[in-house]
Amino acid sequence: MRKLSTGLSRDEVLARLAGYRSEDLPARGGRTFAYVYDPARPDIDELAHEVYASFLDVNGLDPTVFPSLLRMENEVIGIVADHLGGGPDTVGTFTSGGTESIILAVKAARDAARVSHPEVLAPEVVLPVTAHASFQKACHYLGLTPVLVDVDPSTFRVSPGVVRAAVSENTVLLVGSAPSYAHGVVDPISELGQLALELSVPLHVDACIGGWLLPYFTQLGEQVPPFDLSVPGVTSLSVDLHKYAYCAKGASVVLYAEAGMRRHQYYACADWTGYTMINAGVQSSKSGGPLAAAWAVLHAVGQDGYGELAAQTLRARRALVAGIDDIPGLRVLGRPEMALVALAAAAPDVNVFAVCDEMAARGWYVQAQLGYRGLPASVHLTLTASSEEQIPALLADLAECATVPAAPVDPELLAAVQTLDPDALPDDVLGALLPMAGLEPGGGLPEKMAGINALLEAMSPRLRERLLIEFLGAAFRP
Ligand SMILES: Cc1ncc(COP(=O)(O)O)c(C=O)c1O
């Protein structure tokens, strides 16, 4: 349908969109273990919907004409800063998500270095391989070079010595995760902070996924290593409210220990014919919906409510980790410190990609993580408050799925993709490779992904990136 209709009735519009939505993964119900954060609190969801809608048409482009947004943002930043060890000089910005918060923190570090170290012409960011991909995206957008360093293969944490060895005179930022997405472990932030102070380099803590939840885990008696702005040497920190604060999507915060650093995040342009544009973040016009809904959810859930949601989440993680011990084919990678668990094969005949497919056939969404630089492939589970009551059934199905053999992948094809040089292949040839890899251009993903994942894993990351860009381009066609 390309031509705009003459106007559908409200009922027709809603019915058609409900039909579209029926193909989506369920965002509620506790069976989707990535992408969505379900508090199992319909009252909170209802409030978020209502408030989001009521601020939908308010524009965050100019907080002087919509002062409600200024007020709500200052209140939200104050609450988040207090939660995460902020001091009197701590400031921040409400952003659309973790990626925007990270892009802004990287921009601030780059522009601060332009002033303090004008001799640095090719700025670098030292990144553990477990740091979220959005740092590499930020480097790509902003013209910095990511310097990737390996993590310990048993704890999945970066060692400060390895970071130190990767620092050069061009380094403008160090990064640690609290915790990392893939394995759910916290990097040694205190030691990284010491290193940052010694080298006079800023340190960003990516607490996008963990920043809101970890302090509640500490209150519940978990041994969470220090990771927030109170750690000496930490200069900025990102925390997503649309994750474990259960706010509506489009809600994250980037905090700076010192206001001076945030100045480098801002952008102003007076050099044109229209209004002087002053933007705190990447977006210019933006709906007030996400901020207002976040304000509402934070205040409605409150300390006690978040404490209870955290307790449910912690019980879910403990039950899952304990239960995996009884499944001979699977093992937990590292020691998950929060609510993200990665399961690897514990026997040669177990294929984690096949486990993901089999789980999907049973109505669970668990996420395949490809092996990378010697770290094993795994099944990722993001647990939330709604996971707790699902754990017994989840474990029973995981145990069954771990025994299902994977369909064999053509060894010649596997060998062939390993030898392809991504930079030597023109775009159209890559497009032609898509069906070979099982990815039909324009079609959805097949039900069984194990073979595709095996091929994707065998390729170089660069080839994978190029191939998936072709896939995306083919999918997004009107
Ligand atoms: C540790 C970490 N950092 C950053 C991000 C990026 O957040 P977003 O998807 O909101 O851009 C994520 C997302 O899962 C994450 O887990």
Short mmCIF file of C-alpha atoms and ligand atoms in Angstrom, two decimals:
data_model
loop_
_atom_site.label_atom_id
_atom_site.label_comp_id
_atom_site.label_asym_id
_atom_site.label_seq_id
_atom_site.Cartn_x
_atom_site.Cartn_y
_atom_site.Cartn_z
CA MET A 1 0.00 0.00 0.00
CA ARG A 2 1.89 3.07 -1.21
CA LYS A 3 -0.84 5.60 -1.88
CA LEU A 4 -2.20 7.40 1.15
CA SER A 5 -5.84 6.47 1.73
CA THR A 6 -8.51 9.14 1.66
CA GLY A 7 -8.81 8.69 5.40
CA LEU A 8 -9.45 5.59 7.48
CA SER A 9 -11.81 5.53 10.41
CA ARG A 10 -10.30 5.39 13.87
CA ASP A 11 -11.44 1.77 14.22
CA GLU A 12 -9.85 0.81 10.92
CA VAL A 13 -6.57 2.47 11.87
CA LEU A 14 -6.47 0.74 15.23
CA ALA A 15 -7.45 -2.64 13.81
CA ARG A 16 -4.82 -2.48 11.12
CA LEU A 17 -2.07 -1.54 13.56
CA ALA A 18 -3.15 -4.21 16.02
CA GLY A 19 -2.75 -6.67 13.17
CA TYR A 20 0.79 -5.40 12.50
CA ARG A 21 1.63 -5.62 16.18
CA SER A 22 0.45 -9.21 16.49
CA GLU A 23 3.64 -10.28 14.73
CA ASP A 24 5.89 -8.62 17.35
CA LEU A 25 7.59 -10.32 20.25
CA PRO A 26 5.47 -9.90 23.38
CA ALA A 27 6.82 -6.98 25.43
CA ARG A 28 4.97 -8.14 28.54
CA GLY A 29 4.46 -11.53 30.16
CA GLY A 30 8.02 -12.45 31.15
CA ARG A 31 8.92 -14.73 28.24
CA THR A 32 11.04 -12.23 26.27
CA PHE A 33 14.59 -12.09 27.65
CA ALA A 34 16.03 -9.17 25.68
CA TYR A 35 14.96 -5.74 24.42
CA VAL A 36 12.09 -5.23 26.87
CA TYR A 37 11.85 -4.58 30.61
CA ASP A 38 8.65 -5.79 32.18
CA PRO A 39 7.89 -4.72 35.75
CA ALA A 40 4.74 -6.89 35.80
CA ARG A 41 2.96 -3.80 37.10
CA PRO A 42 0.03 -2.86 34.83
CA ASP A 43 -0.60 0.24 36.97
CA ILE A 44 2.84 1.58 36.06
CA ASP A 45 2.37 0.81 32.37
CA GLU A 46 -1.00 2.58 32.36
CA LEU A 47 0.42 5.67 34.05
CA ALA A 48 3.33 5.81 31.61
CA HIS A 49 0.94 5.55 28.63
CA GLU A 50 -1.30 8.28 29.96
CA VAL A 51 1.46 10.73 30.85
CA TYR A 52 3.43 10.00 27.66
CA ALA A 53 0.36 10.83 25.58
CA SER A 54 -0.37 14.01 27.51
CA PHE A 55 3.12 15.43 26.82
CA LEU A 56 3.38 14.05 23.30
CA ASP A 57 3.07 17.38 21.53
CA VAL A 58 5.27 19.42 23.86
CA ASN A 59 8.59 20.20 22.15
CA GLY A 60 11.88 19.87 24.03
CA LEU A 61 13.59 22.00 21.37
CA ASP A 62 13.26 25.06 23.56
CA PRO A 63 12.83 24.56 27.31
CA THR A 64 12.29 28.31 27.82
CA VAL A 65 8.90 28.10 26.15
CA PHE A 66 8.02 24.73 27.70
CA PRO A 67 9.37 25.23 31.23
CA SER A 68 7.61 22.09 32.46
CA LEU A 69 10.29 20.13 30.61
CA LEU A 70 13.11 22.11 32.20
CA ARG A 71 11.63 21.50 35.59
CA MET A 72 11.04 17.79 35.07
CA GLU A 73 14.51 17.29 33.61
CA ASN A 74 16.22 19.03 36.53
CA GLU A 75 14.19 16.94 38.97
CA VAL A 76 14.94 13.67 37.15
CA ILE A 77 18.66 14.45 36.87
CA GLY A 78 18.76 15.32 40.57
CA ILE A 79 17.15 12.01 41.53
CA VAL A 80 19.47 10.00 39.28
CA ALA A 81 22.58 11.88 40.43
CA ASP A 82 21.70 11.23 44.08
CA HIS A 83 21.13 7.55 43.30
CA LEU A 84 24.54 7.26 41.65
CA GLY A 85 26.99 9.02 43.93
CA GLY A 86 26.76 12.48 42.40
CA GLY A 87 28.21 15.45 44.28
CA PRO A 88 27.25 19.11 44.44
CA ASP A 89 28.83 19.84 41.04
CA THR A 90 27.19 16.87 39.26
CA VAL A 91 25.10 17.78 36.23
CA GLY A 92 23.52 15.77 33.44
CA THR A 93 21.21 15.58 30.46
CA PHE A 94 18.11 13.53 29.76
CA THR A 95 18.55 11.74 26.42
CA SER A 96 16.68 9.39 24.14
CA GLY A 97 18.60 6.25 25.12
CA GLY A 98 21.89 4.66 26.03
CA THR A 99 23.38 5.18 22.62
CA GLU A 100 22.68 8.91 22.67
CA SER A 101 24.06 9.22 26.22
CA ILE A 102 27.23 7.45 25.11
CA ILE A 103 27.62 9.49 21.92
CA LEU A 104 27.35 12.62 24.05
CA ALA A 105 29.89 11.43 26.63
CA VAL A 106 32.34 10.60 23.84
CA LYS A 107 31.75 13.99 22.21
CA ALA A 108 32.34 15.74 25.54
CA ALA A 109 35.63 13.87 26.02
CA ARG A 110 36.73 14.61 22.45
CA ASP A 111 35.93 18.31 22.67
CA ALA A 112 37.45 18.66 26.15
CA ALA A 113 40.65 17.13 24.76
CA ARG A 114 40.60 19.58 21.83
CA VAL A 115 40.98 22.34 24.43
CA SER A 116 43.32 20.63 26.91
CA HIS A 117 45.42 18.72 24.34
CA PRO A 118 45.21 20.54 21.00
CA GLU A 119 48.23 18.54 19.83
CA VAL A 120 46.10 15.35 19.72
CA LEU A 121 44.93 15.14 16.12
CA ALA A 122 43.77 11.50 16.06
CA PRO A 123 41.95 10.95 19.37
CA GLU A 124 41.48 7.39 20.66
CA VAL A 125 39.11 5.70 23.12
CA VAL A 126 40.30 2.57 24.94
CA LEU A 127 37.44 0.06 24.97
CA PRO A 128 37.21 -3.39 26.52
CA VAL A 129 35.72 -5.74 23.88
CA THR A 130 32.77 -6.12 26.26
CA ALA A 131 31.96 -2.38 26.08
CA HIS A 132 28.66 -1.79 24.30
CA ALA A 133 28.86 -1.37 20.52
CA SER A 134 27.47 2.15 20.85
CA PHE A 135 30.97 3.37 21.84
CA GLN A 136 32.27 2.22 18.46
CA LYS A 137 29.28 3.87 16.83
CA ALA A 138 30.11 7.09 18.71
CA CYS A 139 33.74 6.85 17.54
CA HIS A 140 32.54 6.28 13.99
CA TYR A 141 30.19 9.26 14.03
CA LEU A 142 32.64 11.57 15.79
CA GLY A 143 35.89 10.65 14.08
CA LEU A 144 37.69 8.92 16.95
CA THR A 145 39.57 5.62 16.86
CA PRO A 146 38.38 2.83 19.16
CA VAL A 147 41.26 0.80 20.63
CA LEU A 148 39.80 -2.57 21.62
CA VAL A 149 41.32 -4.53 24.49
CA ASP A 150 40.59 -8.11 25.51
CA VAL A 151 38.99 -9.12 28.78
CA ASP A 152 39.87 -11.98 31.10
CA PRO A 153 38.36 -15.09 29.46
CA SER A 154 37.05 -16.48 32.74
CA THR A 155 35.77 -13.38 34.55
CA PHE A 156 34.95 -11.34 31.41
CA ARG A 157 36.32 -8.23 33.17
CA VAL A 158 38.98 -5.97 31.76
CA SER A 159 42.25 -5.76 33.62
CA PRO A 160 43.55 -2.25 34.39
CA GLY A 161 47.03 -3.38 33.29
CA VAL A 162 45.70 -4.25 29.84
CA VAL A 163 43.99 -0.87 29.62
CA ARG A 164 47.18 0.89 30.67
CA ALA A 165 49.14 -0.89 27.96
CA ALA A 166 46.64 0.31 25.33
CA VAL A 167 46.78 3.96 26.39
CA SER A 168 48.75 6.25 24.10
CA GLU A 169 49.35 9.98 23.92
CA ASN A 170 46.19 10.13 21.77
CA THR A 171 43.90 8.58 24.38
CA VAL A 172 41.06 10.93 25.30
CA LEU A 173 38.76 8.51 27.16
CA LEU A 174 38.77 5.25 29.11
CA VAL A 175 35.63 3.15 29.45
CA GLY A 176 34.35 0.57 31.93
CA SER A 177 30.96 -1.15 32.11
CA ALA A 178 28.71 -1.61 35.13
CA PRO A 179 27.81 -4.21 34.06
CA SER A 180 28.57 -5.30 30.50
CA TYR A 181 25.59 -6.34 28.41
CA ALA A 182 26.91 -9.67 27.18
CA HIS A 183 28.05 -11.25 30.47
CA GLY A 184 26.55 -9.04 33.17
CA VAL A 185 29.78 -8.42 35.08
CA VAL A 186 31.13 -5.14 36.42
CA ASP A 187 34.59 -3.96 35.32
CA PRO A 188 37.04 -2.94 38.10
CA ILE A 189 35.90 0.68 38.11
CA SER A 190 37.91 1.75 41.20
CA GLU A 191 41.17 0.57 39.61
CA LEU A 192 40.25 2.10 36.28
CA GLY A 193 39.51 5.33 38.15
CA GLN A 194 42.98 5.27 39.74
CA LEU A 195 44.51 4.75 36.32
CA ALA A 196 42.44 7.58 34.87
CA LEU A 197 43.61 9.93 37.63
CA GLU A 198 47.22 8.88 37.22
CA LEU A 199 47.11 9.44 33.46
CA SER A 200 44.81 12.49 33.63
CA VAL A 201 42.40 10.91 31.18
CA PRO A 202 38.60 10.98 31.66
CA LEU A 203 36.80 7.74 32.54
CA HIS A 204 33.23 7.00 31.44
CA VAL A 205 31.25 4.34 33.28
CA ASP A 206 28.61 2.73 31.10
CA ALA A 207 25.95 1.96 33.67
CA CYS A 208 23.23 2.16 31.01
CA ILE A 209 21.81 -1.21 31.88
CA GLY A 210 22.90 -1.50 35.49
CA GLY A 211 23.04 1.96 36.98
CA TRP A 212 19.50 2.08 38.24
CA LEU A 213 19.33 -1.50 39.54
CA LEU A 214 22.77 -2.08 41.10
CA PRO A 215 22.31 0.27 44.11
CA TYR A 216 19.13 -1.67 44.98
CA PHE A 217 21.09 -4.93 44.74
CA THR A 218 23.60 -3.46 47.22
CA GLN A 219 20.72 -2.66 49.58
CA LEU A 220 19.61 -6.29 49.23
CA GLY A 221 23.02 -7.49 50.42
CA GLU A 222 24.70 -8.26 47.09
CA GLN A 223 28.43 -7.55 46.87
CA VAL A 224 28.40 -4.96 44.11
CA PRO A 225 31.83 -3.39 43.48
CA PRO A 226 31.91 0.44 43.56
CA PHE A 227 31.07 1.81 40.15
CA ASP A 228 29.35 5.19 40.41
CA LEU A 229 30.31 8.85 40.37
CA SER A 230 31.63 8.66 43.93
CA VAL A 231 34.55 6.55 42.66
CA PRO A 232 37.59 8.85 42.26
CA GLY A 233 38.51 9.26 38.61
CA VAL A 234 35.04 8.63 37.17
CA THR A 235 34.19 11.71 35.09
CA SER A 236 30.94 10.66 33.42
CA LEU A 237 28.32 7.92 33.67
CA SER A 238 25.36 6.84 31.56
CA VAL A 239 22.23 5.19 32.95
CA ASP A 240 19.11 4.24 31.04
CA LEU A 241 15.77 4.80 32.71
CA HIS A 242 14.03 2.81 29.98
CA LYS A 243 15.75 -0.32 31.24
CA TYR A 244 15.57 -1.22 34.96
CA ALA A 245 13.76 1.96 35.99
CA TYR A 246 10.94 0.54 33.82
CA CYS A 247 10.29 3.89 32.12
CA ALA A 248 8.88 4.15 28.62
CA LYS A 249 11.39 3.87 25.77
CA GLY A 250 13.34 7.02 24.99
CA ALA A 251 14.65 7.65 28.52
CA SER A 252 18.31 7.77 29.51
CA VAL A 253 20.59 10.08 31.48
CA VAL A 254 24.22 11.06 31.03
CA LEU A 255 25.84 12.49 34.15
CA TYR A 256 29.09 14.41 34.58
CA ALA A 257 30.95 14.66 37.87
CA GLU A 258 31.88 18.26 36.96
CA ALA A 259 29.75 20.76 35.08
CA GLY A 260 32.77 21.91 33.06
CA MET A 261 32.86 18.64 31.14
CA ARG A 262 29.21 18.85 30.11
CA ARG A 263 29.84 22.15 28.33
CA HIS A 264 31.74 20.16 25.70
CA GLN A 265 28.67 18.02 25.10
CA TYR A 266 26.50 21.00 24.15
CA TYR A 267 26.10 22.36 20.66
CA ALA A 268 25.01 25.82 19.51
CA CYS A 269 24.64 27.28 16.02
CA ALA A 270 23.89 30.95 15.45
CA ASP A 271 25.38 31.02 11.95
CA TRP A 272 22.26 30.79 9.80
CA THR A 273 19.05 32.67 9.12
CA GLY A 274 16.69 31.13 11.67
CA TYR A 275 16.58 30.79 15.45
CA THR A 276 19.85 30.21 17.27
CA MET A 277 19.92 26.49 17.79
CA ILE A 278 21.15 25.37 21.21
CA ASN A 279 21.00 21.64 21.80
CA ALA A 280 22.07 19.63 24.80
CA GLY A 281 21.90 16.37 22.88
CA VAL A 282 21.74 14.85 19.43
CA GLN A 283 18.07 15.59 18.90
CA SER A 284 16.66 19.05 18.38
CA SER A 285 12.85 18.90 18.23
CA LYS A 286 11.80 16.13 20.57
CA SER A 287 8.59 15.07 22.22
CA GLY A 288 8.16 15.77 25.92
CA GLY A 289 6.50 12.35 26.23
CA PRO A 290 9.50 10.24 27.27
CA LEU A 291 10.70 12.74 29.90
CA ALA A 292 7.25 13.26 31.42
CA ALA A 293 6.57 9.51 31.48
CA ALA A 294 9.96 8.90 33.12
CA TRP A 295 9.24 11.56 35.75
CA ALA A 296 5.88 9.93 36.41
CA VAL A 297 7.17 6.36 36.65
CA LEU A 298 10.10 7.28 38.93
CA HIS A 299 7.81 9.11 41.32
CA ALA A 300 5.03 6.53 41.23
CA VAL A 301 7.24 3.47 41.79
CA GLY A 302 9.41 5.20 44.39
CA GLN A 303 12.20 3.79 46.56
CA ASP A 304 10.11 1.00 48.05
CA GLY A 305 8.63 -0.06 44.74
CA TYR A 306 12.04 -0.25 43.09
CA GLY A 307 13.36 -2.16 46.09
CA GLU A 308 10.60 -4.76 45.61
CA LEU A 309 11.13 -4.98 41.83
CA ALA A 310 14.87 -5.44 42.45
CA ALA A 311 14.21 -8.18 45.02
CA GLN A 312 12.05 -10.07 42.51
CA THR A 313 14.73 -9.68 39.84
CA LEU A 314 17.47 -10.87 42.18
CA ARG A 315 15.45 -13.93 43.17
CA ALA A 316 14.96 -14.70 39.47
CA ARG A 317 18.70 -14.50 38.79
CA ARG A 318 19.61 -16.66 41.77
CA ALA A 319 17.05 -19.29 40.78
CA LEU A 320 18.21 -19.30 37.17
CA VAL A 321 21.92 -19.54 38.01
CA ALA A 322 21.30 -22.29 40.58
CA GLY A 323 19.05 -24.19 38.18
CA ILE A 324 21.60 -24.18 35.37
CA ASP A 325 23.88 -26.29 37.61
CA ASP A 326 21.40 -29.14 37.13
CA ILE A 327 21.49 -28.91 33.33
CA PRO A 328 24.52 -30.90 32.19
CA GLY A 329 24.71 -29.29 28.73
CA LEU A 330 24.81 -25.65 29.85
CA ARG A 331 26.99 -23.49 32.07
CA VAL A 332 26.88 -19.89 33.25
CA LEU A 333 29.68 -17.68 31.92
CA GLY A 334 31.52 -15.71 34.61
CA ARG A 335 29.71 -14.70 37.79
CA PRO A 336 26.78 -12.51 36.75
CA GLU A 337 26.59 -9.62 39.21
CA MET A 338 23.27 -8.24 38.18
CA ALA A 339 20.40 -9.69 36.18
CA LEU A 340 22.06 -10.51 32.86
CA VAL A 341 23.06 -14.12 32.37
CA ALA A 342 25.04 -15.70 29.54
CA LEU A 343 24.83 -19.48 29.09
CA ALA A 344 27.44 -21.38 27.12
CA ALA A 345 27.56 -24.99 25.99
CA ALA A 346 29.03 -27.32 28.63
CA ALA A 347 29.31 -30.30 26.32
CA PRO A 348 30.62 -30.64 22.74
CA ASP A 349 27.28 -31.77 21.34
CA VAL A 350 25.35 -28.75 22.67
CA ASN A 351 24.82 -25.92 20.23
CA VAL A 352 23.67 -22.70 21.86
CA PHE A 353 22.23 -21.34 18.61
CA ALA A 354 20.01 -24.42 18.34
CA VAL A 355 19.00 -23.87 21.99
CA CYS A 356 17.78 -20.38 21.05
CA ASP A 357 15.76 -21.77 18.12
CA GLU A 358 14.23 -24.52 20.22
CA MET A 359 13.34 -22.06 22.97
CA ALA A 360 11.70 -19.79 20.38
CA ALA A 361 9.61 -22.74 19.18
CA ARG A 362 8.42 -23.10 22.79
CA GLY A 363 7.46 -19.41 23.03
CA TRP A 364 10.55 -18.00 24.76
CA TYR A 365 12.79 -15.34 23.31
CA VAL A 366 16.40 -15.78 24.39
CA GLN A 367 19.18 -14.05 22.48
CA ALA A 368 22.05 -15.69 20.61
CA GLN A 369 25.48 -14.10 21.24
CA LEU A 370 28.15 -15.08 18.73
CA GLY A 371 31.58 -16.22 19.85
CA TYR A 372 34.14 -13.44 19.52
CA ARG A 373 37.93 -13.20 19.96
CA GLY A 374 38.15 -16.50 21.81
CA LEU A 375 35.10 -15.89 24.01
CA PRO A 376 32.45 -18.59 23.53
CA ALA A 377 29.06 -18.22 21.89
CA SER A 378 26.25 -17.99 24.41
CA VAL A 379 22.57 -17.59 25.12
CA HIS A 380 21.82 -14.19 26.65
CA LEU A 381 18.99 -13.61 29.13
CA THR A 382 18.03 -10.19 30.48
CA LEU A 383 15.99 -10.96 33.60
CA THR A 384 13.46 -8.50 34.96
CA ALA A 385 10.91 -8.43 37.76
CA SER A 386 8.49 -10.39 35.57
CA SER A 387 10.99 -13.24 35.12
CA GLU A 388 10.72 -14.65 38.63
CA GLU A 389 7.61 -16.72 38.18
CA GLN A 390 8.78 -18.00 34.80
CA ILE A 391 12.09 -19.49 36.02
CA PRO A 392 10.92 -23.06 36.77
CA ALA A 393 9.28 -23.42 33.34
CA LEU A 394 12.22 -21.67 31.67
CA LEU A 395 14.71 -24.08 33.27
CA ALA A 396 12.65 -27.11 32.28
CA ASP A 397 12.57 -25.98 28.65
CA LEU A 398 16.26 -25.01 28.65
CA ALA A 399 17.12 -28.52 29.88
CA GLU A 400 15.09 -30.06 27.08
CA CYS A 401 16.37 -27.69 24.39
CA ALA A 402 19.99 -28.35 25.34
CA THR A 403 19.54 -31.96 24.22
CA VAL A 404 18.25 -31.15 20.71
CA PRO A 405 20.98 -31.61 18.10
CA ALA A 406 21.68 -28.73 15.71
CA ALA A 407 21.10 -29.24 11.99
CA PRO A 408 24.52 -29.60 10.34
CA VAL A 409 25.90 -26.61 8.45
CA ASP A 410 27.58 -27.22 5.09
CA PRO A 411 31.29 -27.37 6.02
CA GLU A 412 32.30 -26.04 2.60
CA LEU A 413 30.13 -22.99 3.05
CA LEU A 414 31.55 -22.46 6.53
CA ALA A 415 35.08 -22.69 5.18
CA ALA A 416 34.22 -20.39 2.26
CA VAL A 417 32.85 -17.55 4.40
CA GLN A 418 35.98 -17.63 6.54
CA THR A 419 38.16 -16.86 3.57
CA LEU A 420 36.09 -14.02 2.09
CA ASP A 421 37.83 -10.67 2.21
CA PRO A 422 35.08 -8.19 3.10
CA ASP A 423 36.90 -5.19 1.69
CA ALA A 424 37.41 -6.84 -1.66
CA LEU A 425 33.69 -7.50 -2.20
CA PRO A 426 31.55 -4.91 -3.99
CA ASP A 427 28.15 -4.10 -2.43
CA ASP A 428 26.13 -5.91 -5.11
CA VAL A 429 28.12 -9.13 -4.62
CA LEU A 430 27.46 -8.89 -0.91
CA GLY A 431 23.76 -8.48 -1.64
CA ALA A 432 23.89 -11.63 -3.72
CA LEU A 433 25.49 -13.48 -0.79
CA LEU A 434 22.49 -12.83 1.47
CA PRO A 435 20.36 -15.77 0.27
CA MET A 436 23.42 -18.02 0.47
CA ALA A 437 23.72 -17.15 4.13
CA GLY A 438 20.01 -17.91 4.55
CA LEU A 439 18.99 -14.25 4.76
CA GLU A 440 16.31 -13.57 2.17
CA PRO A 441 16.43 -9.90 1.17
CA GLY A 442 13.15 -8.23 2.03
CA GLY A 443 11.87 -11.31 3.86
CA GLY A 444 11.72 -11.71 7.61
CA LEU A 445 14.13 -13.93 9.48
CA PRO A 446 13.64 -17.68 9.16
CA GLU A 447 12.34 -19.57 12.19
CA LYS A 448 15.54 -21.54 12.56
CA MET A 449 18.52 -19.24 12.92
CA ALA A 450 21.17 -21.73 14.11
CA GLY A 451 22.69 -22.28 10.66
CA ILE A 452 22.71 -18.56 9.89
CA ASN A 453 24.30 -17.80 13.23
CA ALA A 454 26.98 -20.44 12.62
CA LEU A 455 27.82 -18.80 9.29
CA LEU A 456 27.75 -15.30 10.73
CA GLU A 457 30.05 -16.41 13.53
CA ALA A 458 32.50 -17.96 11.09
CA MET A 459 32.86 -14.70 9.14
CA SER A 460 35.13 -11.86 10.09
CA PRO A 461 33.26 -9.19 12.05
CA ARG A 462 33.86 -6.79 9.15
CA LEU A 463 32.16 -9.13 6.67
CA ARG A 464 29.31 -9.65 9.12
CA GLU A 465 28.84 -5.91 9.42
CA ARG A 466 28.80 -5.39 5.67
CA LEU A 467 26.47 -8.30 5.05
CA LEU A 468 24.01 -7.19 7.71
CA ILE A 469 24.03 -3.64 6.35
CA GLU A 470 22.94 -5.13 3.01
CA PHE A 471 20.26 -7.10 4.84
CA LEU A 472 18.99 -3.96 6.57
CA GLY A 473 18.94 -2.04 3.32
CA ALA A 474 17.00 -4.83 1.67
CA ALA A 475 14.52 -5.02 4.57
CA PHE A 476 13.80 -1.31 4.62
CA ARG A 477 12.27 -0.88 1.19
CA PRO A 478 8.83 0.69 0.81
C1 LIG B 1 25.63 -1.66 28.77
C2 LIG B 1 24.82 -0.98 27.70
N1 LIG B 1 25.21 0.19 27.19
C3 LIG B 1 24.52 0.83 26.24
C4 LIG B 1 23.38 0.30 25.71
C5 LIG B 1 22.65 1.02 24.60
O1 LIG B 1 21.39 1.44 25.00
P1 LIG B 1 20.23 1.83 23.97
O2 LIG B 1 19.82 0.58 23.29
O3 LIG B 1 19.19 2.42 24.87
O4 LIG B 1 20.76 2.83 23.01
C6 LIG B 1 22.92 -0.94 26.20
C7 LIG B 1 21.72 -1.57 25.66
O5 LIG B 1 21.36 -2.67 26.00
C8 LIG B 1 23.65 -1.59 27.22
O6 LIG B 1 23.27 -2.77 27.72
#
